[in-house]
Short mmCIF file of C-alpha atoms in Angstrom, two decimals:
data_model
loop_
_atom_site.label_atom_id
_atom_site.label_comp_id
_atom_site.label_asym_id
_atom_site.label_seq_id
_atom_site.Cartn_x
_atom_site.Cartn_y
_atom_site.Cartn_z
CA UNK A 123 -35.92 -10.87 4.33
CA UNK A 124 -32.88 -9.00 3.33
CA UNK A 125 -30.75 -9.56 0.62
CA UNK A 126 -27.98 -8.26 -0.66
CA UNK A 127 -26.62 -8.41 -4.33
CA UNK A 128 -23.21 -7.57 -5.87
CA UNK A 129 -22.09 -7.87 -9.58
CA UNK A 130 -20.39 -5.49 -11.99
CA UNK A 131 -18.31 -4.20 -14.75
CA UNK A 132 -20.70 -5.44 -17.58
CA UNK A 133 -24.74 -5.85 -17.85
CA UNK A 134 -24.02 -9.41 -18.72
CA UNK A 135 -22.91 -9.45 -14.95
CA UNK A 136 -25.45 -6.59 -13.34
CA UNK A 137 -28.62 -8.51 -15.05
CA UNK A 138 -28.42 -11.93 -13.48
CA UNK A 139 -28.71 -9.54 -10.40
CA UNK A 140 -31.42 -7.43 -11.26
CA UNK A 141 -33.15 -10.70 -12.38
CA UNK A 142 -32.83 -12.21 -9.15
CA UNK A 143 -34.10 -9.09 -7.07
CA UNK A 144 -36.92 -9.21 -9.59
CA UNK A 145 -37.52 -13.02 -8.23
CA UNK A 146 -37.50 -12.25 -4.89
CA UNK A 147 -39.40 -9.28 -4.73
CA UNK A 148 -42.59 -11.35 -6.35
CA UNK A 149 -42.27 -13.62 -3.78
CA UNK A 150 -41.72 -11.74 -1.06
CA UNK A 151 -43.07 -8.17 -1.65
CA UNK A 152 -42.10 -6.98 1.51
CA UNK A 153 -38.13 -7.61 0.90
CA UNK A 154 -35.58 -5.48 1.43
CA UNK A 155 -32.77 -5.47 -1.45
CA UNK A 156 -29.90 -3.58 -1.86
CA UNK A 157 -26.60 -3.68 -4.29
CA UNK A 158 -22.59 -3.54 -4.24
CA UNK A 159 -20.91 -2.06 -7.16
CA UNK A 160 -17.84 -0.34 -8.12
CA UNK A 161 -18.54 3.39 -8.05
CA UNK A 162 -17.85 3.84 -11.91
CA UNK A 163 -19.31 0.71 -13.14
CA UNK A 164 -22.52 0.40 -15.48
CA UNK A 165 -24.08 -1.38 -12.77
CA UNK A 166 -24.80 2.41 -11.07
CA UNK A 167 -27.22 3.40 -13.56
CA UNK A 168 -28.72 0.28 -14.51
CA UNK A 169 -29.24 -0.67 -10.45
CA UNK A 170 -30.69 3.41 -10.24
CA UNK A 171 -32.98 2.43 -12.67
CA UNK A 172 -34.70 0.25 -10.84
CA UNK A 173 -34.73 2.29 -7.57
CA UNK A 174 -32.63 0.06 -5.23
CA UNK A 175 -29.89 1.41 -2.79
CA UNK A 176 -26.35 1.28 -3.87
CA UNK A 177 -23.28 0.22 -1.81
CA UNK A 178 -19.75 0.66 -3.42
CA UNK A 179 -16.38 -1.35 -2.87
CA UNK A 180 -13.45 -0.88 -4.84
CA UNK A 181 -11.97 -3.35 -7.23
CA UNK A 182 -10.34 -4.07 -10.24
CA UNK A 183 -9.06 -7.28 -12.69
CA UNK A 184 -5.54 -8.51 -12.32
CA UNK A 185 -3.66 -8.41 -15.84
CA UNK A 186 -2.32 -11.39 -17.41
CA UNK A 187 0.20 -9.75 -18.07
CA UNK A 188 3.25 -7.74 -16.08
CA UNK A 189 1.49 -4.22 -15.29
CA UNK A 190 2.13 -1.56 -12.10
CA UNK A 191 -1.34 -2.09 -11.97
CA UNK A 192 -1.41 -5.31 -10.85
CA UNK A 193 0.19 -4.11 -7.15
CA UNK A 194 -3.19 -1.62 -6.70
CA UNK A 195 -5.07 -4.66 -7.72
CA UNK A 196 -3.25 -6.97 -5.13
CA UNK A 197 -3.61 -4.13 -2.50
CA UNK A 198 -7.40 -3.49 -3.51
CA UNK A 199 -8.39 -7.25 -2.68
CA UNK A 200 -7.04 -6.87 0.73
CA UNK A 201 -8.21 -3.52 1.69
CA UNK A 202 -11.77 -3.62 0.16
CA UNK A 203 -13.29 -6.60 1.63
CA UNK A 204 -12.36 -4.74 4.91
CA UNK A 205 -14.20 -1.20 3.70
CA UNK A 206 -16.88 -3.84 2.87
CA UNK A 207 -17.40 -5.17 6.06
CA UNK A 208 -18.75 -0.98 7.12
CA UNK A 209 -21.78 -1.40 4.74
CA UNK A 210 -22.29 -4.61 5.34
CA UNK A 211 -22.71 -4.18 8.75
CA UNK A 212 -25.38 -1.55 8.18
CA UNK A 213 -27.70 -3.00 6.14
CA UNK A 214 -27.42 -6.53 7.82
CA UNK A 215 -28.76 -8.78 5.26
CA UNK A 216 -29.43 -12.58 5.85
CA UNK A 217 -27.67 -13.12 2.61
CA UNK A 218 -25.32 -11.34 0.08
CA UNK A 219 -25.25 -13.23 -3.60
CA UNK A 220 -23.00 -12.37 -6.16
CA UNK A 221 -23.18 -12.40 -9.83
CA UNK A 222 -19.77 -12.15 -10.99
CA UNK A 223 -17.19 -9.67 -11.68
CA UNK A 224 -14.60 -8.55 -9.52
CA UNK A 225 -16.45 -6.55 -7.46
CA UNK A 226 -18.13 -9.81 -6.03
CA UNK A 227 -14.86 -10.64 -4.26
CA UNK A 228 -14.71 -7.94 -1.74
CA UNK A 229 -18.22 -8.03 -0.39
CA UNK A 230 -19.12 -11.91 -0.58
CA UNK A 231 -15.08 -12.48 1.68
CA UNK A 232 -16.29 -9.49 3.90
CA UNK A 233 -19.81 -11.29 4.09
CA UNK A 234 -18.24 -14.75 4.88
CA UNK A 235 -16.21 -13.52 7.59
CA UNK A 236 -19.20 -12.15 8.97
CA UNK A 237 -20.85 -15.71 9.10
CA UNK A 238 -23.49 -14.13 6.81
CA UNK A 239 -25.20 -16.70 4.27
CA UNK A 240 -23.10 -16.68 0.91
CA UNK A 241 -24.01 -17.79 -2.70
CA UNK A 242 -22.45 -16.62 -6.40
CA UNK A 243 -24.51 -17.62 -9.75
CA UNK A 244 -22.10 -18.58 -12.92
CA UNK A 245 -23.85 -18.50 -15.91
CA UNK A 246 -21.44 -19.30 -18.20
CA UNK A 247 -19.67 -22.93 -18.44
CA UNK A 248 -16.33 -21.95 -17.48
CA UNK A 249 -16.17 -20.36 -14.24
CA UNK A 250 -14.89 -16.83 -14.41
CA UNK A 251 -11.43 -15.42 -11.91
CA UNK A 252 -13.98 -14.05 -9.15
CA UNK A 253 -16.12 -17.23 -8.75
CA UNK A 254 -12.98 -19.09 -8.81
CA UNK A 255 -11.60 -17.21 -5.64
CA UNK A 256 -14.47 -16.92 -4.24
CA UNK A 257 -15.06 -21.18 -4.25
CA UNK A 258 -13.89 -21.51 -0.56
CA UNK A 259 -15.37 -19.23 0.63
CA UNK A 260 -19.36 -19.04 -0.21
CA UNK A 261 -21.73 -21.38 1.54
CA UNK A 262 -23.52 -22.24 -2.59
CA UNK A 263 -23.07 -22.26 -5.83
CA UNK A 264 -25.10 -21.26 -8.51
CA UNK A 265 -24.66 -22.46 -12.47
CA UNK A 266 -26.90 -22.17 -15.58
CA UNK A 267 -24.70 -25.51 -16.85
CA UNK A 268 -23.95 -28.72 -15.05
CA UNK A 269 -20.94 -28.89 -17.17
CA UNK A 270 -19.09 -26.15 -14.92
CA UNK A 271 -18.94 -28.49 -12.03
CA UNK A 272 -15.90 -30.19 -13.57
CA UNK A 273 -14.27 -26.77 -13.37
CA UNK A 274 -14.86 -26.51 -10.12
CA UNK A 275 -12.49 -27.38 -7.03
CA UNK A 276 -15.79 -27.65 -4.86
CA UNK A 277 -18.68 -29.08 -7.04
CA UNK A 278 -20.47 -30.73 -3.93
CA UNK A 279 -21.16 -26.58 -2.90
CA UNK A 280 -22.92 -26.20 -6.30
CA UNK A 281 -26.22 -26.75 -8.07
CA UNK A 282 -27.64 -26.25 -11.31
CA UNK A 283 -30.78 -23.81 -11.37
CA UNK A 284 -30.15 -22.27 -14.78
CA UNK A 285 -30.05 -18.57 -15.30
CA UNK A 286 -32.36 -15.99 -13.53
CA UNK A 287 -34.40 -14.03 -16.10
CA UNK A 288 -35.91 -10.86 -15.48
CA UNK A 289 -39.73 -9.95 -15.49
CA UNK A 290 -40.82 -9.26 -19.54
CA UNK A 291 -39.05 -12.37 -21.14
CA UNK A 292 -41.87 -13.80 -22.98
CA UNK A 293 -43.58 -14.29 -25.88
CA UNK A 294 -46.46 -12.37 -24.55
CA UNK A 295 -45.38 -8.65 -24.73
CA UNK A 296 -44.73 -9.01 -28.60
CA UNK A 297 -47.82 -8.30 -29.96
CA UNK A 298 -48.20 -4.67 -26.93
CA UNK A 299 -44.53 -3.37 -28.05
CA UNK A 300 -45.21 -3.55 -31.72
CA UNK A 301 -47.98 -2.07 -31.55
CA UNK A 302 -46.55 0.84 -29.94
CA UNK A 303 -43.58 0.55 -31.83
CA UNK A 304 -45.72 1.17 -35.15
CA UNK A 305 -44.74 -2.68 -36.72
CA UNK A 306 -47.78 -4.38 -37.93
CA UNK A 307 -47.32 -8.63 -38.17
CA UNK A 308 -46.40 -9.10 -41.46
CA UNK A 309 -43.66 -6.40 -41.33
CA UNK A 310 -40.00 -7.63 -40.10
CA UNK A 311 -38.25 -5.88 -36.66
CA UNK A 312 -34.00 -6.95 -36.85
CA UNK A 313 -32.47 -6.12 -32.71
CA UNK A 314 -29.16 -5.91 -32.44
CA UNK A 315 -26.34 -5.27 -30.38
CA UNK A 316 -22.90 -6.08 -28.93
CA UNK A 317 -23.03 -6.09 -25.03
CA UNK A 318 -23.50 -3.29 -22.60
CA UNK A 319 -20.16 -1.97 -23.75
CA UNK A 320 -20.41 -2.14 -27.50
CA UNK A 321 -18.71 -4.12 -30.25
CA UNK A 322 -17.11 -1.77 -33.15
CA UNK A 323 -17.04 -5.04 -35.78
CA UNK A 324 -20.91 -4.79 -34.74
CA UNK A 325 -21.72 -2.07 -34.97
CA UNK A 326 -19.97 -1.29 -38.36
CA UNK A 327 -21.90 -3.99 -39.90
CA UNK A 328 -24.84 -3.46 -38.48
CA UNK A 329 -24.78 0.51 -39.32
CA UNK A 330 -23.38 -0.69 -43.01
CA UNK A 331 -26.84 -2.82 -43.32
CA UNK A 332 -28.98 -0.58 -42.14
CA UNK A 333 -27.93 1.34 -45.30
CA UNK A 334 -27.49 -0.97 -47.97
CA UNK A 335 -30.70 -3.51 -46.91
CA UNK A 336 -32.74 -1.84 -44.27
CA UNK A 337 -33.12 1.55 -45.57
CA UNK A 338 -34.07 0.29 -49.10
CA UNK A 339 -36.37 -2.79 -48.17
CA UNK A 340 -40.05 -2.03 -47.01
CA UNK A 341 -41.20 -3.51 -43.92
CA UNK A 342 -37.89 -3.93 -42.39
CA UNK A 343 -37.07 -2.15 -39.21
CA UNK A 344 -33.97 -2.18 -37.27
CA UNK A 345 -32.98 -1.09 -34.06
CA UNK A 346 -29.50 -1.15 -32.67
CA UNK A 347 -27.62 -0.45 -29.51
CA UNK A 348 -23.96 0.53 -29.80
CA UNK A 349 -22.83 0.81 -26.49
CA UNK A 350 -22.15 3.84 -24.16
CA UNK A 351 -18.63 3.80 -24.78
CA UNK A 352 -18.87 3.58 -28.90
CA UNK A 353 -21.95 6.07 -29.55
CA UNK A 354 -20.80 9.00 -30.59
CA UNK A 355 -18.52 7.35 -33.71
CA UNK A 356 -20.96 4.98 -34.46
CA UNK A 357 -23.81 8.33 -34.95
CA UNK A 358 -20.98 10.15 -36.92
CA UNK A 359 -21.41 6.96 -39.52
CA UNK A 360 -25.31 6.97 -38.60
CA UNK A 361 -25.66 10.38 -39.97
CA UNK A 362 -23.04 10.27 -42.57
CA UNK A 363 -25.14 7.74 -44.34
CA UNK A 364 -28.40 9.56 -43.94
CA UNK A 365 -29.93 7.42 -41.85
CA UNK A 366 -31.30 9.33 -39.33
CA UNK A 367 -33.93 10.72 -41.68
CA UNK A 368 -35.19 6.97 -41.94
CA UNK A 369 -38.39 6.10 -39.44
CA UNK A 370 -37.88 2.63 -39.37
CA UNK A 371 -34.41 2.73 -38.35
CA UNK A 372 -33.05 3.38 -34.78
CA UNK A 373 -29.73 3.74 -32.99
CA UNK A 374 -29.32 3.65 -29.25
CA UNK A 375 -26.74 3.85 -26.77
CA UNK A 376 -28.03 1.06 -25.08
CA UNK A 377 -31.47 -0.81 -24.73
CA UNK A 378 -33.45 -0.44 -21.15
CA UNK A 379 -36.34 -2.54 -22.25
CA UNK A 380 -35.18 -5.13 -23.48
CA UNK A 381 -37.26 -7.77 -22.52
CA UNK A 382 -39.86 -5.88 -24.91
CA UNK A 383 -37.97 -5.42 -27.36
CA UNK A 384 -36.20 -8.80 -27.83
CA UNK A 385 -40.11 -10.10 -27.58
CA UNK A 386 -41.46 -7.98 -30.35
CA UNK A 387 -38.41 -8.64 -32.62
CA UNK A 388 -37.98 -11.01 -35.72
CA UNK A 389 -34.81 -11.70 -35.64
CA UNK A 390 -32.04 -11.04 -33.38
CA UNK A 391 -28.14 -10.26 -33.71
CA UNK A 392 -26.11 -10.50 -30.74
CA UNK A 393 -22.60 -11.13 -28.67
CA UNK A 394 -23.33 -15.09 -27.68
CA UNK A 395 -23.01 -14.49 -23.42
CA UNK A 396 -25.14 -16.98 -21.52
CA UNK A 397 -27.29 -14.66 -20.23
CA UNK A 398 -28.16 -13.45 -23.79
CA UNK A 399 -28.77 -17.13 -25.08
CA UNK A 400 -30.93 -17.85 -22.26
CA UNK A 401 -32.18 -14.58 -23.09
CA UNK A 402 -32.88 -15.66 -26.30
CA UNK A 403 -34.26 -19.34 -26.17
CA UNK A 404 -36.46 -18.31 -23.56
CA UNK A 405 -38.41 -15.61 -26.02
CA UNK A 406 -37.76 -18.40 -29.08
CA UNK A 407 -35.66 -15.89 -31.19
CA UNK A 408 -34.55 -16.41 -34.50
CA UNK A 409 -30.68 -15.56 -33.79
CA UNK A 410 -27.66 -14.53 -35.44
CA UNK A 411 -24.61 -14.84 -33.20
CA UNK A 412 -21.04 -12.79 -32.92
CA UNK A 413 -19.27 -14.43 -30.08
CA UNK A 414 -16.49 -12.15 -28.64
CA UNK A 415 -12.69 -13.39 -29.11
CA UNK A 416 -11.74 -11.36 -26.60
CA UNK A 417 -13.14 -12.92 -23.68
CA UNK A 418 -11.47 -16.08 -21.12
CA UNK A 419 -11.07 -19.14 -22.16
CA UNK A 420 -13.19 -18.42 -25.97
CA UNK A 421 -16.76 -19.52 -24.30
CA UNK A 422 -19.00 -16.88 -25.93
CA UNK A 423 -17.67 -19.00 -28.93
CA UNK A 424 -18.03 -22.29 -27.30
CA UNK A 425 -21.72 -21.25 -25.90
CA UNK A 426 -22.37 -20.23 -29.94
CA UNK A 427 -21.31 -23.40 -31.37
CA UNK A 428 -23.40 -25.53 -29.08
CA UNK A 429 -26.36 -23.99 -30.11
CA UNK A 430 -25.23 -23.34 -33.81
CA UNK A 431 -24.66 -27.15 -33.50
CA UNK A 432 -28.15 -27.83 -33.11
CA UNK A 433 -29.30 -25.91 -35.77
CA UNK A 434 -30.64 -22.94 -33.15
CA UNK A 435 -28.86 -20.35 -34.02
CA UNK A 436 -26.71 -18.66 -37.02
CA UNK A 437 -22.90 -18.35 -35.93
CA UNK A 438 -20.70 -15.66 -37.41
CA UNK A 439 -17.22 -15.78 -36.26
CA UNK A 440 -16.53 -11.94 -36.15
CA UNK A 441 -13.02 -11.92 -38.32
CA UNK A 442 -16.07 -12.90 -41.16
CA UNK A 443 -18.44 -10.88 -40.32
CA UNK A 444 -19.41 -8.11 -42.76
CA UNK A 445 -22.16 -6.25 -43.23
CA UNK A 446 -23.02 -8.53 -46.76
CA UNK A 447 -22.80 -11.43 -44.41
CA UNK A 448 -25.45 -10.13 -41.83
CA UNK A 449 -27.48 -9.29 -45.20
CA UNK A 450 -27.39 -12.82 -46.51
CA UNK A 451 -28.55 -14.69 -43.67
CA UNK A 452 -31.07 -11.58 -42.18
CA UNK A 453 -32.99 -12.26 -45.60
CA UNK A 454 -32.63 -15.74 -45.33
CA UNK A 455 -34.59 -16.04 -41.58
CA UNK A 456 -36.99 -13.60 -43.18
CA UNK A 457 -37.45 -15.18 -46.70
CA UNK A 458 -37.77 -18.83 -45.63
CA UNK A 459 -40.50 -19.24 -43.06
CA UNK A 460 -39.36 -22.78 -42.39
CA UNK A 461 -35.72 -21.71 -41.76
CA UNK A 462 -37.15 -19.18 -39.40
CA UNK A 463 -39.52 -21.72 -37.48
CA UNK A 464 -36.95 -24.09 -37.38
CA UNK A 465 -34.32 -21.53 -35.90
CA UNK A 466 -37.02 -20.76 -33.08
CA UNK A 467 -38.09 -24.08 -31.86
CA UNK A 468 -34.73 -25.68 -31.69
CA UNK A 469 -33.72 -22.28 -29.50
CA UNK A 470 -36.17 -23.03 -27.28
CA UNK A 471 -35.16 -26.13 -26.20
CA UNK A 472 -32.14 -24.90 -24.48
CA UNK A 473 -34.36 -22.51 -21.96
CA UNK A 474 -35.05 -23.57 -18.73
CA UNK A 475 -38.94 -22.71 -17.91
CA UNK A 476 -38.36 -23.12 -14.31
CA UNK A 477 -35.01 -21.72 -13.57
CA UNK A 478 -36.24 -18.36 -11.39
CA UNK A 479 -38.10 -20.88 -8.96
CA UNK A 480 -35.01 -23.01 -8.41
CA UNK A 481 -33.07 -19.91 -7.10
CA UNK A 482 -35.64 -18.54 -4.98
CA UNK A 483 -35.40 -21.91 -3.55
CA UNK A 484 -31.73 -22.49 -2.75
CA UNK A 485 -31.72 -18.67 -1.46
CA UNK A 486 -34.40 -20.12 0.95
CA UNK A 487 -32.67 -22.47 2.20
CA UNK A 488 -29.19 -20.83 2.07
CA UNK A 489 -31.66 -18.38 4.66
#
């Protein structure tokens, strides 16, 4: 079998991928797998990581508003499915699946006019630009929500499968990755972050706890990603505050294992993207959640409420959130065990135990 997989511009978009390479290699160990990315993209060195081959096409988003840009845009989705076509052509695969961003537009229209087998996974509920030009075009698709059908101009091509997760989401690695992390049980280990390409309202707070709470409160350890982009200003404020002298504290630029480290934590503070929730419910995490209000159509905030809704997660709205705010309700998951346990058990109700069998399945039969 070979497959393969396009999706860029944020992890949120590279990690269904990765996830679903992850799938098929355990079923079929002899597969051959190979990506499409932009050449500047974060999915380069999170794809390198992992050892696969790397194909490029160009691409780029079409403003919303009136921009010069927009006419290299317009020219790029012409030209690039046609570069496409070259690499596609040399790796022959029996099927190309995209994962969203713009980059999936080029290869999966190059791969369709090749008659090659064609599916995109959504996992959010409202369908992003790519997926939406890509609709008459792919042979399936793919959605973590049966609510995105009704966005859909072809909802007899889809299914619901849920998202793919990748290898390490359990509750089984916590105990392993504390251990080596130095964090005995009864002490308390706070992940956070804000996406693959930071957050500054985050990361602010986040840094601005770490000194007032974390620093001064035994037993509480904290590690936070900031983003490629946003490091260096965020460790300026890091070490401005003295808190790189303090071993239970940590900032990253971003986190590679983080399957481990979202298992070993006690509570987690995050962006609310569906891959993150699922993320999240599927390792029963006590959450606090910063949607973004800068993405389409407000669903990080939707996705939020619906779980906040249920009593499975905290929602902050991030024109509130301040570092006094994180403080309040960190020490409230930590301070009342029921809260906590509550929190955890209605999150993991939303994950779907079963979701990485459902799309090895429809890729079978897509094959």
């Amino acid at each position: 079998m070979r497959i393969l997989l396009t999706g860029g511009g944020t992890a949120g978009h590279v990690n269904p991928a990765i996830a679903i390479a992850q799938i098929i290699k355990e079923n079929d160990p002899k597969a051959e797998i190979a990506f499409a990315g932009t050449p500047k993209g974060i999915e380069n060195r999170l794809v390198e990581k992992e050892g696969y081959r790397m194909y490029h096409a160009n691409s780029m988003g079409i403003s919303r508003n009136l921009s010069p840009k927009n006419i290299y845009a317009l020219w790029l989705a012409f030209y690039s499915p046609i570069k496409a076509k070259k690499f596609i052509r040399e790796f022959a695969p029996d099927i190309v699946i995209g994962t969203g961003g713009y980059v999936c537009w080029p290869v999966l229209k190059a791969a369709s006019a090749l008659n090659i087998p064609t599916a995109v996974h959504e996992s959010n509920v409202v369908p992003g630009f790519a997926i939406r030009m890509l609709e008459n075009y792919v042979d399936k698709i793919l959605l973590n929500f049966e609510k995105t059908k009704e966005f859909l101009k072809h909802p007899e091509k889809s299914v619901t499968v849920g998202n793919p997760m990748r290898t390490g989401f359990s509750v089984g690695s916590r105990e392993k990755t504390r251990e080596r992390l130095g964090i005995n049980e009864n002490e308390k280990l706070i992940l956070s972050f804000g996406g693959s390409l930071g957050a500054d309202a985050i990361n602010n707070a986040c840094i601005e706890m770490m000194s007032s709470y974390v620093k001064n409160t035994e037993g509480v350890y904290h590690i936070h990603a900031s983003g490629d982009k946003n490091y260096g200003k965020c460790k300026e404020k890091f070490d401005s505050l003295n808190l790189q002298n303090c071993k239970r504290i940590k900032l990253e630029k971003y986190i590679n294992n983080m399957p481990e480290l979202m298992s070993a934590s006690d509570a987690v503070i995050s962006r609310a993207g569906a891959m993150t929730l699922s993320e999240l419910a599927l390792t029963k995490k006590a959450s606090i959640l910063i949607p973004s209000p800068n993405v389409t159509n407000n669903h990080q905030y939707k996705n939020a409420k619906a779980l906040a809704d249920k009593n499975a997660a905290i929602l902050i709205e991030e024109k509130n959130l301040t570092a006094e705010a994180l403080t309040q309700n960190i020490k409230s998951i930590f301070e009342d065990s029921a809260k906590s346990a509550e929190l955890q058990n209605n999150i993991s109700l939303f994950a779907l135990q079963d979701a990485n069998r459902k799309v090895y399945e429809e890729i079978l039969k897509l094959i």
